[in-house]
Short mmCIF file of C-alpha atoms in Angstrom, two decimals:
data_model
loop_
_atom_site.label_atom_id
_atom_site.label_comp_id
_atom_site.label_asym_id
_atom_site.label_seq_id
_atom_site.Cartn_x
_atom_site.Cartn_y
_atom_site.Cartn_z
CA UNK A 1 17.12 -7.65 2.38
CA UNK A 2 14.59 -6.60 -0.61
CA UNK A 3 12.72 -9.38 -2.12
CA UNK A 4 10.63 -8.94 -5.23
CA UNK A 5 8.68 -11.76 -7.90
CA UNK A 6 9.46 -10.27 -11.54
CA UNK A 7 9.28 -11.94 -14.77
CA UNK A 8 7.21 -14.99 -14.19
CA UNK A 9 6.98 -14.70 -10.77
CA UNK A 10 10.34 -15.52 -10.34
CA UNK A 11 11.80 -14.64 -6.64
CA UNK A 12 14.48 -12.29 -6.47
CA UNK A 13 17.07 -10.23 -3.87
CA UNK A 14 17.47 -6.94 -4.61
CA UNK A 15 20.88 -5.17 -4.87
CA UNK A 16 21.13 -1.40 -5.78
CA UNK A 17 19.62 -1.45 -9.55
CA UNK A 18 20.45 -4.95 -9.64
CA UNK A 19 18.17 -8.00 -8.94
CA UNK A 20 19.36 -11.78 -8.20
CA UNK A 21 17.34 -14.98 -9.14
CA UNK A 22 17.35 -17.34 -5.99
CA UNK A 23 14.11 -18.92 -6.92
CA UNK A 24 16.06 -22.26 -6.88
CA UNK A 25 16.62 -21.98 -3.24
CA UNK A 26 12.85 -21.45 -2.20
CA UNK A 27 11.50 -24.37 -4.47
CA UNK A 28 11.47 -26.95 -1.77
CA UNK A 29 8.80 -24.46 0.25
CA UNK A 30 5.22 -26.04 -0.34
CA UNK A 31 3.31 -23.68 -2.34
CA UNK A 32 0.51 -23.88 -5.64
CA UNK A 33 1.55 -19.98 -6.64
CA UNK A 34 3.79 -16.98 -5.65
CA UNK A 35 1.31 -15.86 -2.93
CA UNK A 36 2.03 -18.78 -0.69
CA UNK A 37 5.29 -19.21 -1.61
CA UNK A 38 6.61 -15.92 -0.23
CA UNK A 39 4.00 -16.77 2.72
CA UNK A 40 5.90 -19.49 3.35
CA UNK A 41 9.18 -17.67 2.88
CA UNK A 42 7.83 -15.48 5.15
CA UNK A 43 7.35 -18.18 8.36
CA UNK A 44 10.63 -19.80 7.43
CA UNK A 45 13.01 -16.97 7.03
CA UNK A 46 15.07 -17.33 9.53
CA UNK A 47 15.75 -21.02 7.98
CA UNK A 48 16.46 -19.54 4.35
CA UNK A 49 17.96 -15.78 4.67
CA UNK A 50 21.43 -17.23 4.82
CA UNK A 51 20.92 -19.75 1.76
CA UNK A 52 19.26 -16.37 0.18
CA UNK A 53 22.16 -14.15 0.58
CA UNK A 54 24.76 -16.97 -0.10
CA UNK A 55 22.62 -17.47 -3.81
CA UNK A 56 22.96 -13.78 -4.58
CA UNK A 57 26.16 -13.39 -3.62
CA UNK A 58 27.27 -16.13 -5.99
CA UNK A 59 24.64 -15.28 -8.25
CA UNK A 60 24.69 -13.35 -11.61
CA UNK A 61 23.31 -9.65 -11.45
CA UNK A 62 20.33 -8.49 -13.81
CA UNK A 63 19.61 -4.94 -14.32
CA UNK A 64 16.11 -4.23 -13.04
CA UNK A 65 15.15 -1.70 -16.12
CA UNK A 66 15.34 -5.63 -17.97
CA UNK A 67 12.94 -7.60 -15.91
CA UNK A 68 9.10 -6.77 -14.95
CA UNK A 69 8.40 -6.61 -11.73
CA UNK A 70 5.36 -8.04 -10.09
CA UNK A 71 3.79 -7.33 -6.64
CA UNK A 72 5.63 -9.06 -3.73
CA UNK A 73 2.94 -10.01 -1.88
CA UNK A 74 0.53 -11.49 -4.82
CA UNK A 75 -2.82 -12.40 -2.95
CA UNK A 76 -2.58 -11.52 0.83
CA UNK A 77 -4.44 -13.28 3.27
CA UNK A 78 -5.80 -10.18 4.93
CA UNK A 79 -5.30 -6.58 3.98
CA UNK A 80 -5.95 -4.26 6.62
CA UNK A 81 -6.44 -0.86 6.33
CA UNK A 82 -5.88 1.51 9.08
CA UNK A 83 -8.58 4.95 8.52
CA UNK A 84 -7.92 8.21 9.42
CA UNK A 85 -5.05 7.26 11.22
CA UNK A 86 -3.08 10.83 10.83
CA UNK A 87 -2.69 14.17 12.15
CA UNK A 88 -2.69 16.22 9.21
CA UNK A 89 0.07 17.89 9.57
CA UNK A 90 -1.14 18.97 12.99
CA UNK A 91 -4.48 20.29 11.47
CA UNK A 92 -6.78 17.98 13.93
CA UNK A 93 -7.74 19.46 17.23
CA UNK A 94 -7.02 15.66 18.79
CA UNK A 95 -6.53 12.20 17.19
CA UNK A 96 -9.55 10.25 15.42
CA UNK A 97 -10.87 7.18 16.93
CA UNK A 98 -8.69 4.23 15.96
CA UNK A 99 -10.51 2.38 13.28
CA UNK A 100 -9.64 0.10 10.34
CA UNK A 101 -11.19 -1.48 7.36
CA UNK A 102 -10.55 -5.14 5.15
CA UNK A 103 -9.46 -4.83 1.92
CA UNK A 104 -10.15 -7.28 -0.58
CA UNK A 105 -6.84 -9.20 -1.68
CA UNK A 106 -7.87 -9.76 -5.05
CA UNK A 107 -7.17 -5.85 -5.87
CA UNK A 108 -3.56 -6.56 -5.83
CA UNK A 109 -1.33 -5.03 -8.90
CA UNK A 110 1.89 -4.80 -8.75
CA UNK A 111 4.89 -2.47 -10.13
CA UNK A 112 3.85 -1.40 -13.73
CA UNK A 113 -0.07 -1.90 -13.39
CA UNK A 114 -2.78 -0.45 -13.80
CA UNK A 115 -5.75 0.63 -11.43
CA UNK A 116 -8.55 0.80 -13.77
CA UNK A 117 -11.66 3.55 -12.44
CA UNK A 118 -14.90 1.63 -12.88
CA UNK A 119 -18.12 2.61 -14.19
CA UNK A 120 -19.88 3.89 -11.56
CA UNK A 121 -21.38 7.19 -9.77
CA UNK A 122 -18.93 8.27 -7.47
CA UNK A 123 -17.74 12.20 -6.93
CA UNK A 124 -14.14 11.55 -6.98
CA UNK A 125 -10.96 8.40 -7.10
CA UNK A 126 -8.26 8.79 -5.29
CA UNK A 127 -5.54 7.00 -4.52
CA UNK A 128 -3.63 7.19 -0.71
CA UNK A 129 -0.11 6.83 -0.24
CA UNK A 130 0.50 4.47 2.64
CA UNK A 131 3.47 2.72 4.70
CA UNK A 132 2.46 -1.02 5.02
CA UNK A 133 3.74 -3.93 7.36
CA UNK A 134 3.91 -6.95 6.46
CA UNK A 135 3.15 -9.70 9.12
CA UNK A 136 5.86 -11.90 10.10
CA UNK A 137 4.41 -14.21 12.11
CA UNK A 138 0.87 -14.93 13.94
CA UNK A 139 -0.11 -11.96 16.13
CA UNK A 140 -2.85 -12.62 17.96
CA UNK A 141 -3.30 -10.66 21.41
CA UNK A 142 -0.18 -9.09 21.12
CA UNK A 143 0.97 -6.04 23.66
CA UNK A 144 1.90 -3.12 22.24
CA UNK A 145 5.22 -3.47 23.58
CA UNK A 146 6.23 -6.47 21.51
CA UNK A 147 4.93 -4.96 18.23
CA UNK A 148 8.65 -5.40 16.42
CA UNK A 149 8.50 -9.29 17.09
CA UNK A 150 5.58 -9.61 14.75
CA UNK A 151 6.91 -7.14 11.79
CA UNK A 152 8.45 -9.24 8.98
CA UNK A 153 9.31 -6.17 6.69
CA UNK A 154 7.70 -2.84 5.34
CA UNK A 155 6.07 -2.23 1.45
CA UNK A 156 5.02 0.81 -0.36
CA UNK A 157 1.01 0.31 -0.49
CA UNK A 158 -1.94 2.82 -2.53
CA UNK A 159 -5.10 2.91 -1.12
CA UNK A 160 -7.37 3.23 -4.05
CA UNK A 161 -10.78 4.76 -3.33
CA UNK A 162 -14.35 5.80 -4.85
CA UNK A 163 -15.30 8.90 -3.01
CA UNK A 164 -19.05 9.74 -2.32
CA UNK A 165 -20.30 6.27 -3.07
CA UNK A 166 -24.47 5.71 -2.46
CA UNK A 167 -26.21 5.43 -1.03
CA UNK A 168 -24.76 6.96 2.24
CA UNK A 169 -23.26 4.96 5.26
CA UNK A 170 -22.91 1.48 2.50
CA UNK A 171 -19.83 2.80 0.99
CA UNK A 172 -16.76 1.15 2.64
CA UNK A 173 -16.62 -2.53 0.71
CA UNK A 174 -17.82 -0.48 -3.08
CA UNK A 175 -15.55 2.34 -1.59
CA UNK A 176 -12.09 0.44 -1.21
CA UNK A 177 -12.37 -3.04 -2.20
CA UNK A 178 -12.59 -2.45 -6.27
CA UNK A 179 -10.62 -4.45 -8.40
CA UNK A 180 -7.08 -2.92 -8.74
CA UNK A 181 -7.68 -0.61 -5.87
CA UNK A 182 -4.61 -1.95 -4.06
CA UNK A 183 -1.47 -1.51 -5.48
CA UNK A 184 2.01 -3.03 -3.73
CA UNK A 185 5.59 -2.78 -4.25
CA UNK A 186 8.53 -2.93 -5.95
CA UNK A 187 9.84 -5.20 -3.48
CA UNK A 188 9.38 -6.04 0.40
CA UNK A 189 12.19 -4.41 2.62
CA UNK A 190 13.24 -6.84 5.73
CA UNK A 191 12.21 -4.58 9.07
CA UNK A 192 16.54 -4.71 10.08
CA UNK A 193 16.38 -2.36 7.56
CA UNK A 194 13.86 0.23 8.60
CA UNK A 195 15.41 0.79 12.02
CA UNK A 196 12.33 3.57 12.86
CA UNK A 197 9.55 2.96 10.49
CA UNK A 198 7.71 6.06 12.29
CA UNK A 199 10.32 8.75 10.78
CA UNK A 200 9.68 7.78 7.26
CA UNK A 201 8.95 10.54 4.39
CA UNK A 202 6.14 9.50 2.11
CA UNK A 203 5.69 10.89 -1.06
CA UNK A 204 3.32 10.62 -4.34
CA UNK A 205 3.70 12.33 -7.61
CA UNK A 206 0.99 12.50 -10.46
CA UNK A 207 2.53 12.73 -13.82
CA UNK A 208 5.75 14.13 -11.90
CA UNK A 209 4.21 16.68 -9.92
CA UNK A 210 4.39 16.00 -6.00
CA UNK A 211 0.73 15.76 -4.37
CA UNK A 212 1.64 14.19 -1.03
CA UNK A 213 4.51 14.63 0.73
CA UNK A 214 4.21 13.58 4.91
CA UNK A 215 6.24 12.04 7.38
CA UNK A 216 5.24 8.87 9.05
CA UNK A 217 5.94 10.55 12.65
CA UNK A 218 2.34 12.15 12.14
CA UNK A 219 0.20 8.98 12.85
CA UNK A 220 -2.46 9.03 15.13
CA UNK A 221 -2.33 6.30 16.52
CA UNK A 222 1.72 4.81 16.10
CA UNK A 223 2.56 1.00 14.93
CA UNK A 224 2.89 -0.49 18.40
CA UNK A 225 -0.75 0.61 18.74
CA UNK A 226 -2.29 -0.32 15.74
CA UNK A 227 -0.95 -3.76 16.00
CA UNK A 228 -1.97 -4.47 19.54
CA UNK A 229 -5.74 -3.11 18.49
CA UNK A 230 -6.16 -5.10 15.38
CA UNK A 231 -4.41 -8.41 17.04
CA UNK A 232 -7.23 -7.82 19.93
CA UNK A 233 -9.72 -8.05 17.13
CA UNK A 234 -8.48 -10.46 15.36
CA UNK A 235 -5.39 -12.76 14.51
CA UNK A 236 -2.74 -11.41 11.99
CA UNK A 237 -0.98 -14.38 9.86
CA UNK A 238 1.76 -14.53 8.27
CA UNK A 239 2.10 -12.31 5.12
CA UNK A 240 -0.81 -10.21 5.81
CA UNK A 241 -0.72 -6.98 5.33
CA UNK A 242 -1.56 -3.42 7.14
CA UNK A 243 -1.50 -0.37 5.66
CA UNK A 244 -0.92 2.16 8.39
CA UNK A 245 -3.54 5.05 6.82
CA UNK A 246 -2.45 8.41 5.34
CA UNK A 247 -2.17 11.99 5.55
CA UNK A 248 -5.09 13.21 3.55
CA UNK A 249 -4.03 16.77 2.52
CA UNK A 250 -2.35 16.06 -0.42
CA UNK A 251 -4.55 13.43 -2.13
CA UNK A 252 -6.55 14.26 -5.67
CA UNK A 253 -8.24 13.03 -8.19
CA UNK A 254 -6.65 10.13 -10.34
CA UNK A 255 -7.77 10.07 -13.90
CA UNK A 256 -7.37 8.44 -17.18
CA UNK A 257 -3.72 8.07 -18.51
CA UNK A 258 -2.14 9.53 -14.95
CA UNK A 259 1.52 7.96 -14.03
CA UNK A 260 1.10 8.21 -10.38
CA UNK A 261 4.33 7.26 -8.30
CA UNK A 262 4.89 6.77 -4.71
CA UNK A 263 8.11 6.02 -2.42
CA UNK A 264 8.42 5.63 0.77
CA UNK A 265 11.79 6.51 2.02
CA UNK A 266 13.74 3.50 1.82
CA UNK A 267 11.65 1.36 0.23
CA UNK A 268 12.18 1.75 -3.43
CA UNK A 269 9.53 3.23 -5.74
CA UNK A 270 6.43 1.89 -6.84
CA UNK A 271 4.73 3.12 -10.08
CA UNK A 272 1.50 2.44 -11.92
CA UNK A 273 -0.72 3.63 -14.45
CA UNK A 274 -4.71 4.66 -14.50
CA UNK A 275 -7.28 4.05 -16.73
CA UNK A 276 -10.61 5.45 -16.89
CA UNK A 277 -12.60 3.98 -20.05
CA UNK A 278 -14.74 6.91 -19.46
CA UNK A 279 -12.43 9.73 -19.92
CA UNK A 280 -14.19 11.64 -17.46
CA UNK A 281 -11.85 14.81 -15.74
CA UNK A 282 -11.70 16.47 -12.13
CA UNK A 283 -9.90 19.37 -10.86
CA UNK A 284 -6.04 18.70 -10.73
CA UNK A 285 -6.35 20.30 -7.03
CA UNK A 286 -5.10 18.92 -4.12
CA UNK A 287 -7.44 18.39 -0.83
CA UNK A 288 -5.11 21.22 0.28
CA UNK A 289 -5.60 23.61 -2.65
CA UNK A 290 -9.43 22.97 -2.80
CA UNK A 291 -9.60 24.27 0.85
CA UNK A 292 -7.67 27.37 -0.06
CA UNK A 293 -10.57 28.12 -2.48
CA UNK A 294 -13.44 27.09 0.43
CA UNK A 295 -13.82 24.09 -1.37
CA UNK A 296 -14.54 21.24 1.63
CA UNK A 297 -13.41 17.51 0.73
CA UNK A 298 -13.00 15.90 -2.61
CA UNK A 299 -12.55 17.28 -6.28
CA UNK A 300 -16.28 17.24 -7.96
CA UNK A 301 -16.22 16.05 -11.57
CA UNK A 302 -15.94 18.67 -14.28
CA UNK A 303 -16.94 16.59 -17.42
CA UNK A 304 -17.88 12.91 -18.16
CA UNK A 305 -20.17 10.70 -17.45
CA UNK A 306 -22.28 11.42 -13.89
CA UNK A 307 -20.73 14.70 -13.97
CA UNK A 308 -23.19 16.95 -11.94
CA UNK A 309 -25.19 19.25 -14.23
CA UNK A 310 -25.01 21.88 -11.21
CA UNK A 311 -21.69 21.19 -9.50
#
């Protein structure tokens, strides 16, 4: 099943290019706002996926180019962020150490947004392409084994980042947890229908030119394994999220006015604007293409505001 909020945060089953109102079914679920509404979808699904699929089955399709989408998953409880958590493309001599970061919820946007680059001195934004769970239930402690029994469904996530942040070694928080530096969606796809979420093809396209294009089967460290390390660290509730990391070869610079898409295979397509008030430019290169020219890491700024004089 796909659900997805859209219009006024309306809840919705997706069907081909079709989506179904069944927010009457869900309105006797306590909740203030969307976010713990489908939280509370999310504990008590196995109650309400019948009533769900009965509603849209009787219910009257609307075309999804007639409704705006908004992000499934409104405020999270927790994001977390797996890092460095791939192979590139067999590039890496052995895998990272596991590691992870928290993302702050409130940089949700959702299908149609925009992630905005702030005023600030950093060398580069980017934006990652990630597969994220979403948390089906508490996981605390939880052997890698039973990983599957925890998964409530899969989401297209973007990890939005400020690269080269100062001063040095104080950069994760201003790094990942800006204000629209986590975009999520269309829609959350139930985990019966991802039957092997580590043979998925990821890929992003800036103003319809493909930047990263991976395979989820590249991961460092696998699903099973990220879940048992994070649930050892700390408990996972319901409608949390966890992006799974990403393959950092194709990423590049995002800058004002890009239309930046990503889909994960099977999981619809998420798309969103940027906006830089400043106007300032980078290299169109990929991570990939800068290499080729002996360039190591990130785009530097070409012209704008903090632009090196000497790049």
């Amino acid at each position: 099943m796909k659900l997805a909020f859209f219009d006024s945060y309306k809840l919705g089953v997706v069907r081909g290019d079709s989506i179904f109102d069944v927010s009457s079914v869900v309105q006797d679920i306590p909740h203030v706002g969307p976010h713990d509404l489908m939280r509370g979808l999310i504990e008590r699904f196995d109650a309400y996926r019948g009533k769900l699929e009965a509603a849209a089955d009787a219910g009257v399709p609307i075309a999804l180019s007639s409704v705006q989408l908004q992000a499934p998953l409104p405020k999270p409880g927790n994001i977390v962020c797996m890092a460095v958590n791939y192979m590139e493309d067999g590039t890496l001599a052995e895998a990272p150490a596991i590691n992870a970061f928290h993302k702050a919820p409130s940089g949700v946007i959702g299908p149609g947004g925009t992630m905005v680059l702030p005023d600030m001195p950093a060398k580069t934004f980017e934006g990652e392409a990630e597969l994220a769970l979403v948390i089906g239930k508490r996981a605390h402690q939880v052997p890698a084994d039973n990983w599957r029994d925890y998964i409530f469904g899969y989401v297209n996530f973007i990890d939005g980042s400020a690269r080269g942040t100062v001063p040095d070694k104080n950069n994760y928080f201003q790094m990942k947890s800006r204000d629209t530096f986590a975009p999520i969606g269309p829609w959350i796809v139930t985990a019966d229908e991802i039957p092997d979420p580590q043979a998925l093809q990821v890929r992003l396209w800036v103003n319809g030119e493909l930047k990263q294009d991976f395979n989820t089967s590249d991961m460092a460290h696998k699903i099973p394994r990220c879940i048992e390390w994070l649930s050892h660290i700390q408990a996972l509730e319901p409608g949390d999220v966890v992006a799974t990391g990403t393959n950092h070869r194709g990423l590049n610079a995002f800058q004002d006015g890009d239309a930046v898409e990503l889909e994960v295979e099977g999981l619809g397509r998420l798309k969103i604007g940027v906006r830089d008030d400043l106007k300032r430019t980078w290299p169109r290169d990929t991570r990939v293409d800068l290499m080729a020219k002996g360039v190591k890491g990130p785009a530097i700024q070409l012209t704008g505001k903090y632009a090196p004089v000497n790049p």
